[in-house]
Amino acid sequence: GFFRVAAATPKIRVADVQGNAEAVLACVRAAAEGGVGALALPELCLTGYTCADLFLDRALLREAEAALVWLLEETRTLPIIFTVGLPVVHAAALYNCAAVCCAGKLLGLTAKQHIPNHGEFYERRWFTPAPAEPKIAPLFAGQRDVPLGARIVYRCEDAGASSVAIGVEVCEDLWVPEPPSTAMATELGATVILNASASDEIIGKASYRRQLVSQQSARLYCAYAYADAGEGESTTDLVFTGHNLRTSSPRTDRCSPRRRSSAARWLWRMSISTGSVPSAAALPPGLPRRFRTAWRARCRSRLQPHGVRREKGRALPPRRPSCSRRLISTASFRRLRSCLLMRATLPSAARRS
């Protein structure tokens, strides 16, 4: 069978803990209804990543813990594992944690191991790196003996899912030379990695982030779900877009496109999905025939492995396109796409002129 993994970005408001908890609950319920087994949510999604010095306010910390208690009670009957980001105080230290929850139980608190303190990030002002060895929180969120650390693997006990072992890391932990997920997969047997992240946007970072997630999944030969903070975060210093990512293994399988809704951003890991080549009739009229042919050929090449053509379900040797159907280069394809977007935005009178 298949084990479905998803990443979601709820719409939150900075320091509105109860409102954020309700948004998180809506995401968890929607994922459970969709048959998701593991759900990744962004870093510090209960309080908001951009709370800054409010992280030192005891009232905010107590409210975040109370909201986690409420979430555990509300999800007691839901058969899904999910992460919730919140600040956690333990032994006079403040940790940036992802609480791992399932069926009303707090399985553990995965703390952020690598705290960024460069460029636009200054988290060391508030947070302490995860302890070298996992500790036990005697009492947190109404539950006793909760493990707290960086390299904790959570194993499924359900029938048919005993091979699923889930590791969790937090944002910056993926961007360092030796991510905690490497040890979780190679030494502790993790087969799924969930990343609770709050990664801001700058020019070129989205493609680099996508490559980073894909390469880590390929190295560890495991599924990787990356949940990013969204538009509800403060934009005083940073901009967030909810760039959620999912990859399953070096054997890339097709997945469904991003599911958009007014309440949250979703990215699903689908067990089976098919693609279709866009029809040339859907393109704006008046384009030269060679552009319309090239558009269809380019889209078709994205749905099939490189260099492989298929006919009636059989894989055939690669075929060099004829002169009349030669593929255009990537740069030309991008220029064509830009022209199409410009035509779609111009009034009809301007297009005729």
Tab-separated table of C-alpha atoms in Angstrom:
chain	number	residue	atom	x	y	z
A	1	GLY	CA	0.000	0.000	0.000
A	2	PHE	CA	0.854	3.673	0.076
A	3	PHE	CA	1.506	6.031	2.958
A	4	ARG	CA	0.377	9.527	2.085
A	5	VAL	CA	2.384	12.577	3.215
A	6	ALA	CA	1.372	16.228	2.921
A	7	ALA	CA	2.731	19.682	3.696
A	8	ALA	CA	0.410	22.585	4.481
A	9	THR	CA	0.725	26.258	5.366
A	10	PRO	CA	-2.176	27.582	7.468
A	11	LYS	CA	-3.029	31.260	7.335
A	12	ILE	CA	-1.922	32.710	10.653
A	13	ARG	CA	-1.572	36.025	12.461
A	14	VAL	CA	1.511	36.900	14.469
A	15	ALA	CA	0.983	36.216	18.218
A	16	ASP	CA	-2.698	35.270	17.714
A	17	VAL	CA	-2.172	31.860	19.287
A	18	GLN	CA	-5.793	30.741	19.590
A	19	GLY	CA	-6.660	31.842	16.060
A	20	ASN	CA	-3.573	30.083	14.738
A	21	ALA	CA	-4.505	26.915	16.624
A	22	GLU	CA	-7.909	26.917	14.942
A	23	ALA	CA	-6.241	27.314	11.523
A	24	VAL	CA	-3.893	24.424	12.326
A	25	LEU	CA	-6.828	22.252	13.415
A	26	ALA	CA	-8.629	22.947	10.126
A	27	CYS	CA	-5.537	21.789	8.192
A	28	VAL	CA	-5.182	18.634	10.285
A	29	ARG	CA	-8.845	17.710	9.840
A	30	ALA	CA	-8.714	18.307	6.080
A	31	ALA	CA	-5.588	16.172	5.803
A	32	ALA	CA	-7.129	13.354	7.845
A	33	GLU	CA	-10.223	13.401	5.621
A	34	GLY	CA	-7.946	13.140	2.588
A	35	GLY	CA	-6.278	9.996	3.898
A	36	VAL	CA	-2.980	11.666	4.831
A	37	GLY	CA	-0.837	9.691	7.245
A	38	ALA	CA	1.729	12.388	8.098
A	39	LEU	CA	1.330	16.165	7.861
A	40	ALA	CA	4.118	18.751	8.060
A	41	LEU	CA	3.255	22.269	9.236
A	42	PRO	CA	5.554	25.322	9.297
A	43	GLU	CA	8.025	26.394	11.949
A	44	LEU	CA	6.527	28.154	14.993
A	45	CYS	CA	3.082	28.138	13.330
A	46	LEU	CA	1.251	28.397	16.666
A	47	THR	CA	2.775	31.765	17.548
A	48	GLY	CA	4.185	32.958	14.246
A	49	TYR	CA	7.877	32.890	13.329
A	50	THR	CA	8.249	36.683	13.346
A	51	CYS	CA	7.212	37.345	16.947
A	52	ALA	CA	10.736	38.606	17.694
A	53	ASP	CA	11.109	39.714	21.343
A	54	LEU	CA	7.596	38.477	22.132
A	55	PHE	CA	9.205	35.025	22.384
A	56	LEU	CA	10.549	36.197	25.756
A	57	ASP	CA	7.044	37.018	27.000
A	58	ARG	CA	5.840	34.390	29.470
A	59	ALA	CA	2.196	35.047	28.590
A	60	LEU	CA	2.833	34.049	24.955
A	61	LEU	CA	4.688	30.899	26.029
A	62	ARG	CA	1.893	29.827	28.399
A	63	GLU	CA	-0.745	30.486	25.740
A	64	ALA	CA	1.161	28.406	23.181
A	65	GLU	CA	1.331	25.452	25.568
A	66	ALA	CA	-2.380	25.781	26.359
A	67	ALA	CA	-3.178	25.866	22.623
A	68	LEU	CA	-1.212	22.647	22.146
A	69	VAL	CA	-3.261	21.005	24.911
A	70	TRP	CA	-6.426	22.085	23.090
A	71	LEU	CA	-5.140	20.731	19.765
A	72	LEU	CA	-4.291	17.371	21.295
A	73	GLU	CA	-7.784	17.083	22.723
A	74	GLU	CA	-9.458	18.077	19.446
A	75	THR	CA	-7.403	15.602	17.373
A	76	ARG	CA	-7.793	12.646	19.734
A	77	THR	CA	-9.909	10.702	17.216
A	78	LEU	CA	-7.899	11.575	14.085
A	79	PRO	CA	-5.508	8.854	12.795
A	80	ILE	CA	-2.774	11.212	11.586
A	81	ILE	CA	0.717	12.276	12.668
A	82	PHE	CA	1.344	16.009	12.398
A	83	THR	CA	3.880	18.601	13.536
A	84	VAL	CA	3.089	21.875	15.306
A	85	GLY	CA	5.766	24.531	15.754
A	86	LEU	CA	5.954	26.387	19.062
A	87	PRO	CA	8.512	27.747	21.558
A	88	VAL	CA	9.180	25.440	24.518
A	89	VAL	CA	10.804	26.320	27.842
A	90	HIS	CA	12.787	23.545	29.520
A	91	ALA	CA	15.421	23.802	32.248
A	92	ALA	CA	15.752	27.613	31.943
A	93	ALA	CA	16.303	27.386	28.169
A	94	LEU	CA	13.984	28.330	25.313
A	95	TYR	CA	13.860	25.899	22.375
A	96	ASN	CA	12.396	26.264	18.899
A	97	CYS	CA	10.443	23.008	18.687
A	98	ALA	CA	8.190	21.016	16.417
A	99	ALA	CA	5.715	19.088	18.556
A	100	VAL	CA	4.933	15.701	16.990
A	101	CYS	CA	1.336	14.697	17.735
A	102	CYS	CA	-0.824	11.672	16.950
A	103	ALA	CA	-4.305	10.698	18.152
A	104	GLY	CA	-4.261	13.051	21.125
A	105	LYS	CA	-0.754	12.088	22.254
A	106	LEU	CA	2.367	14.244	22.279
A	107	LEU	CA	4.981	11.842	20.926
A	108	GLY	CA	7.918	14.187	21.310
A	109	LEU	CA	9.397	17.666	20.915
A	110	THR	CA	11.973	17.901	18.123
A	111	ALA	CA	14.125	20.949	18.857
A	112	LYS	CA	16.018	22.976	16.281
A	113	GLN	CA	19.688	22.022	16.394
A	114	HIS	CA	21.283	24.720	14.234
A	115	ILE	CA	20.185	28.240	15.206
A	116	PRO	CA	20.926	30.786	12.430
A	117	ASN	CA	22.547	34.032	13.447
A	118	HIS	CA	23.566	35.543	10.129
A	119	GLY	CA	22.119	37.851	7.510
A	120	GLU	CA	18.438	38.450	8.163
A	121	PHE	CA	18.277	35.796	10.913
A	122	TYR	CA	19.097	36.459	14.564
A	123	GLU	CA	17.404	33.588	16.377
A	124	ARG	CA	20.180	33.200	18.963
A	125	ARG	CA	18.721	36.287	20.585
A	126	TRP	CA	15.872	34.066	21.840
A	127	PHE	CA	16.512	30.370	21.234
A	128	THR	CA	19.000	27.765	22.460
A	129	PRO	CA	20.281	24.968	20.178
A	130	ALA	CA	18.867	21.518	20.795
A	131	PRO	CA	20.709	19.512	23.468
A	132	ALA	CA	23.358	17.076	22.241
A	133	GLU	CA	21.473	14.165	23.819
A	134	PRO	CA	17.661	13.970	24.032
A	135	LYS	CA	16.202	15.051	27.348
A	136	ILE	CA	12.921	14.239	29.047
A	137	ALA	CA	10.448	16.997	29.868
A	138	PRO	CA	8.721	15.752	33.058
A	139	LEU	CA	5.482	17.588	32.261
A	140	PHE	CA	4.517	19.545	29.160
A	141	ALA	CA	1.095	20.214	27.618
A	142	GLY	CA	-0.513	18.009	30.240
A	143	GLN	CA	1.575	14.944	29.315
A	144	ARG	CA	4.434	13.375	31.238
A	145	ASP	CA	7.918	12.260	30.214
A	146	VAL	CA	7.978	13.899	26.794
A	147	PRO	CA	11.305	13.430	24.917
A	148	LEU	CA	12.988	16.636	23.735
A	149	GLY	CA	15.921	16.665	21.323
A	150	ALA	CA	17.101	16.935	17.724
A	151	ARG	CA	17.490	13.362	16.456
A	152	ILE	CA	14.292	11.593	17.440
A	153	VAL	CA	12.642	9.060	15.121
A	154	TYR	CA	8.949	8.228	15.542
A	155	ARG	CA	7.885	4.746	14.408
A	156	CYS	CA	4.389	3.745	13.320
A	157	GLU	CA	2.771	0.874	15.205
A	158	ASP	CA	-0.307	0.500	12.992
A	159	ALA	CA	-0.793	-2.709	11.039
A	160	GLY	CA	0.553	-2.353	7.513
A	161	ALA	CA	2.647	0.732	8.337
A	162	SER	CA	5.288	-0.791	10.589
A	163	SER	CA	8.024	0.133	8.087
A	164	VAL	CA	7.204	3.856	8.366
A	165	ALA	CA	9.677	5.707	10.587
A	166	ILE	CA	9.363	9.500	10.704
A	167	GLY	CA	12.164	11.931	11.460
A	168	VAL	CA	11.623	15.665	11.962
A	169	GLU	CA	13.997	18.585	11.489
A	170	VAL	CA	13.439	22.328	11.678
A	171	CYS	CA	14.298	24.754	8.853
A	172	GLU	CA	18.012	25.620	9.161
A	173	ASP	CA	18.843	22.024	10.054
A	174	LEU	CA	18.454	21.163	6.357
A	175	TRP	CA	20.735	23.978	5.127
A	176	VAL	CA	23.879	22.985	7.056
A	177	PRO	CA	26.628	20.636	5.765
A	178	GLU	CA	25.479	17.760	8.006
A	179	PRO	CA	21.698	17.848	8.539
A	180	PRO	CA	20.219	15.834	11.432
A	181	SER	CA	18.086	13.966	8.886
A	182	THR	CA	21.238	12.252	7.590
A	183	ALA	CA	21.803	10.478	10.903
A	184	MET	CA	18.078	9.849	11.343
A	185	ALA	CA	17.890	8.034	8.001
A	186	THR	CA	21.255	6.238	7.911
A	187	GLU	CA	21.616	5.317	11.590
A	188	LEU	CA	18.075	5.306	13.009
A	189	GLY	CA	16.179	4.020	9.964
A	190	ALA	CA	13.903	6.977	9.174
A	191	THR	CA	11.971	6.522	5.913
A	192	VAL	CA	10.038	9.832	6.001
A	193	ILE	CA	11.453	13.252	6.926
A	194	LEU	CA	9.204	16.184	7.826
A	195	ASN	CA	10.701	19.672	7.837
A	196	ALA	CA	8.948	22.497	9.696
A	197	SER	CA	10.377	25.624	8.096
A	198	ALA	CA	10.085	29.399	7.913
A	199	SER	CA	12.276	30.226	4.943
A	200	ASP	CA	12.045	33.751	3.546
A	201	GLU	CA	12.193	34.616	-0.136
A	202	ILE	CA	15.029	36.282	-2.007
A	203	ILE	CA	15.980	36.139	-5.687
A	204	GLY	CA	16.917	32.618	-6.728
A	205	LYS	CA	16.216	31.014	-3.362
A	206	ALA	CA	13.132	29.067	-4.441
A	207	SER	CA	14.997	26.990	-7.039
A	208	TYR	CA	17.895	26.431	-4.636
A	209	ARG	CA	15.461	25.283	-1.932
A	210	ARG	CA	13.800	22.880	-4.357
A	211	GLN	CA	17.159	21.365	-5.301
A	212	LEU	CA	18.163	21.099	-1.647
A	213	VAL	CA	15.061	19.095	-0.709
A	214	SER	CA	15.308	16.869	-3.787
A	215	GLN	CA	18.997	16.114	-3.254
A	216	GLN	CA	18.552	15.317	0.443
A	217	SER	CA	15.736	12.925	-0.393
A	218	ALA	CA	17.889	11.293	-3.074
A	219	ARG	CA	20.891	10.905	-0.763
A	220	LEU	CA	18.861	9.367	2.042
A	221	TYR	CA	16.486	7.449	-0.238
A	222	CYS	CA	13.463	8.565	1.749
A	223	ALA	CA	10.369	10.716	1.373
A	224	TYR	CA	10.805	14.375	2.336
A	225	ALA	CA	8.013	16.892	3.045
A	226	TYR	CA	8.906	20.547	3.524
A	227	ALA	CA	6.333	22.978	5.002
A	228	ASP	CA	7.146	26.679	4.689
A	229	ALA	CA	5.714	29.726	6.465
A	230	GLY	CA	3.192	31.764	4.489
A	231	GLU	CA	1.841	35.248	4.001
A	232	GLY	CA	0.488	35.635	7.533
A	233	GLU	CA	3.969	36.289	8.886
A	234	SER	CA	5.192	39.851	9.438
A	235	THR	CA	6.808	41.517	6.410
A	236	THR	CA	8.793	44.153	8.324
A	237	ASP	CA	12.068	42.358	7.550
A	238	LEU	CA	11.198	39.220	5.591
A	239	VAL	CA	8.751	37.947	2.968
A	240	PHE	CA	7.271	34.425	3.103
A	241	THR	CA	5.322	32.668	0.361
A	242	GLY	CA	4.493	29.207	1.715
A	243	HIS	CA	6.817	27.354	-0.681
A	244	ASN	CA	5.853	23.782	0.256
A	245	LEU	CA	7.812	20.925	-1.290
A	246	ARG	CA	7.565	17.148	-1.466
A	247	THR	CA	9.792	14.520	-2.980
A	248	SER	CA	9.675	10.788	-2.473
A	249	SER	CA	12.895	9.214	-3.763
A	250	PRO	CA	15.358	9.291	-6.650
A	251	ARG	CA	12.711	7.351	-8.591
A	252	THR	CA	10.592	10.425	-9.097
A	253	ASP	CA	6.900	9.614	-9.250
A	254	ARG	CA	4.231	11.942	-10.516
A	255	CYS	CA	2.360	13.907	-7.920
A	256	SER	CA	-0.660	16.133	-8.002
A	257	PRO	CA	-0.208	19.883	-8.491
A	258	ARG	CA	-0.386	22.347	-5.639
A	259	ARG	CA	-3.858	22.473	-4.130
A	260	ARG	CA	-4.838	26.078	-3.436
A	261	SER	CA	-7.557	27.280	-1.123
A	262	SER	CA	-8.418	30.471	0.702
A	263	ALA	CA	-7.634	28.885	4.069
A	264	ALA	CA	-4.264	27.230	3.468
A	265	ARG	CA	-1.614	26.247	0.943
A	266	TRP	CA	-1.313	22.520	0.321
A	267	LEU	CA	1.048	20.174	-1.395
A	268	TRP	CA	-0.090	16.543	-1.488
A	269	ARG	CA	1.866	13.343	-2.006
A	270	MET	CA	-0.488	11.353	-4.205
A	271	SER	CA	-0.122	7.615	-4.682
A	272	ILE	CA	-1.259	7.721	-8.313
A	273	SER	CA	-1.593	10.723	-10.585
A	274	THR	CA	-1.655	11.205	-14.343
A	275	GLY	CA	-0.795	14.179	-16.489
A	276	SER	CA	-2.101	15.434	-19.811
A	277	VAL	CA	-0.527	17.522	-22.523
A	278	PRO	CA	-2.094	21.002	-22.807
A	279	SER	CA	-4.035	21.469	-25.993
A	280	ALA	CA	-2.595	23.841	-28.574
A	281	ALA	CA	-6.131	25.142	-29.094
A	282	ALA	CA	-5.924	26.677	-25.611
A	283	LEU	CA	-3.126	29.032	-26.738
A	284	PRO	CA	-3.913	32.593	-27.890
A	285	PRO	CA	-4.832	32.727	-31.593
A	286	GLY	CA	-2.466	34.222	-34.128
A	287	LEU	CA	0.729	32.458	-32.997
A	288	PRO	CA	2.923	30.888	-35.707
A	289	ARG	CA	2.432	27.160	-36.129
A	290	ARG	CA	6.019	26.348	-35.141
A	291	PHE	CA	5.476	28.003	-31.757
A	292	ARG	CA	2.256	26.080	-31.141
A	293	THR	CA	3.945	22.777	-32.057
A	294	ALA	CA	6.963	23.570	-29.896
A	295	TRP	CA	4.709	24.409	-26.934
A	296	ARG	CA	3.002	21.005	-27.082
A	297	ALA	CA	6.301	19.161	-27.557
A	298	ARG	CA	7.863	21.005	-24.631
A	299	CYS	CA	4.925	20.215	-22.326
A	300	ARG	CA	4.925	16.578	-23.417
A	301	SER	CA	8.635	16.259	-22.623
A	302	ARG	CA	7.915	17.327	-19.044
A	303	LEU	CA	5.462	14.459	-18.562
A	304	GLN	CA	7.834	11.715	-19.748
A	305	PRO	CA	11.376	10.694	-18.719
A	306	HIS	CA	14.065	12.481	-20.721
A	307	GLY	CA	14.948	10.696	-23.934
A	308	VAL	CA	12.056	8.206	-23.731
A	309	ARG	CA	9.014	8.196	-25.961
A	310	ARG	CA	5.966	5.997	-25.435
A	311	GLU	CA	3.544	4.432	-27.898
A	312	LYS	CA	0.570	2.407	-26.707
A	313	GLY	CA	2.146	1.909	-23.292
A	314	ARG	CA	5.532	0.710	-24.654
A	315	ALA	CA	8.836	2.509	-24.166
A	316	LEU	CA	10.600	3.136	-27.493
A	317	PRO	CA	14.140	4.387	-28.296
A	318	PRO	CA	14.608	8.178	-28.410
A	319	ARG	CA	13.735	9.792	-31.725
A	320	ARG	CA	15.362	12.957	-33.027
A	321	PRO	CA	12.661	15.473	-33.975
A	322	SER	CA	12.403	16.350	-37.639
A	323	CYS	CA	13.199	19.841	-38.888
A	324	SER	CA	9.528	20.769	-38.897
A	325	ARG	CA	9.061	19.602	-35.263
A	326	ARG	CA	12.430	20.514	-33.720
A	327	LEU	CA	12.233	21.426	-30.037
A	328	ILE	CA	13.076	24.995	-29.103
A	329	SER	CA	15.670	25.818	-26.459
A	330	THR	CA	14.867	26.568	-22.836
A	331	ALA	CA	15.578	30.274	-23.326
A	332	SER	CA	13.261	30.447	-26.340
A	333	PHE	CA	10.570	28.565	-24.449
A	334	ARG	CA	10.775	31.064	-21.588
A	335	ARG	CA	10.526	33.978	-24.029
A	336	LEU	CA	7.477	32.368	-25.647
A	337	ARG	CA	5.856	31.870	-22.257
A	338	SER	CA	6.531	35.535	-21.349
A	339	CYS	CA	4.925	36.649	-24.626
A	340	LEU	CA	1.859	34.524	-23.889
A	341	LEU	CA	1.509	36.022	-20.446
A	342	MET	CA	1.838	39.532	-21.871
A	343	ARG	CA	-0.824	38.789	-24.500
A	344	ALA	CA	-3.153	37.529	-21.805
A	345	THR	CA	-2.834	40.770	-19.847
A	346	LEU	CA	-3.127	43.216	-22.797
A	347	PRO	CA	-6.580	44.472	-23.958
A	348	SER	CA	-7.859	43.121	-27.238
A	349	ALA	CA	-7.436	46.543	-28.933
A	350	ALA	CA	-3.758	46.650	-28.001
A	351	ARG	CA	-3.230	43.116	-29.366
A	352	ARG	CA	-4.778	44.072	-32.720
A	353	SER	CA	-2.530	47.098	-32.996
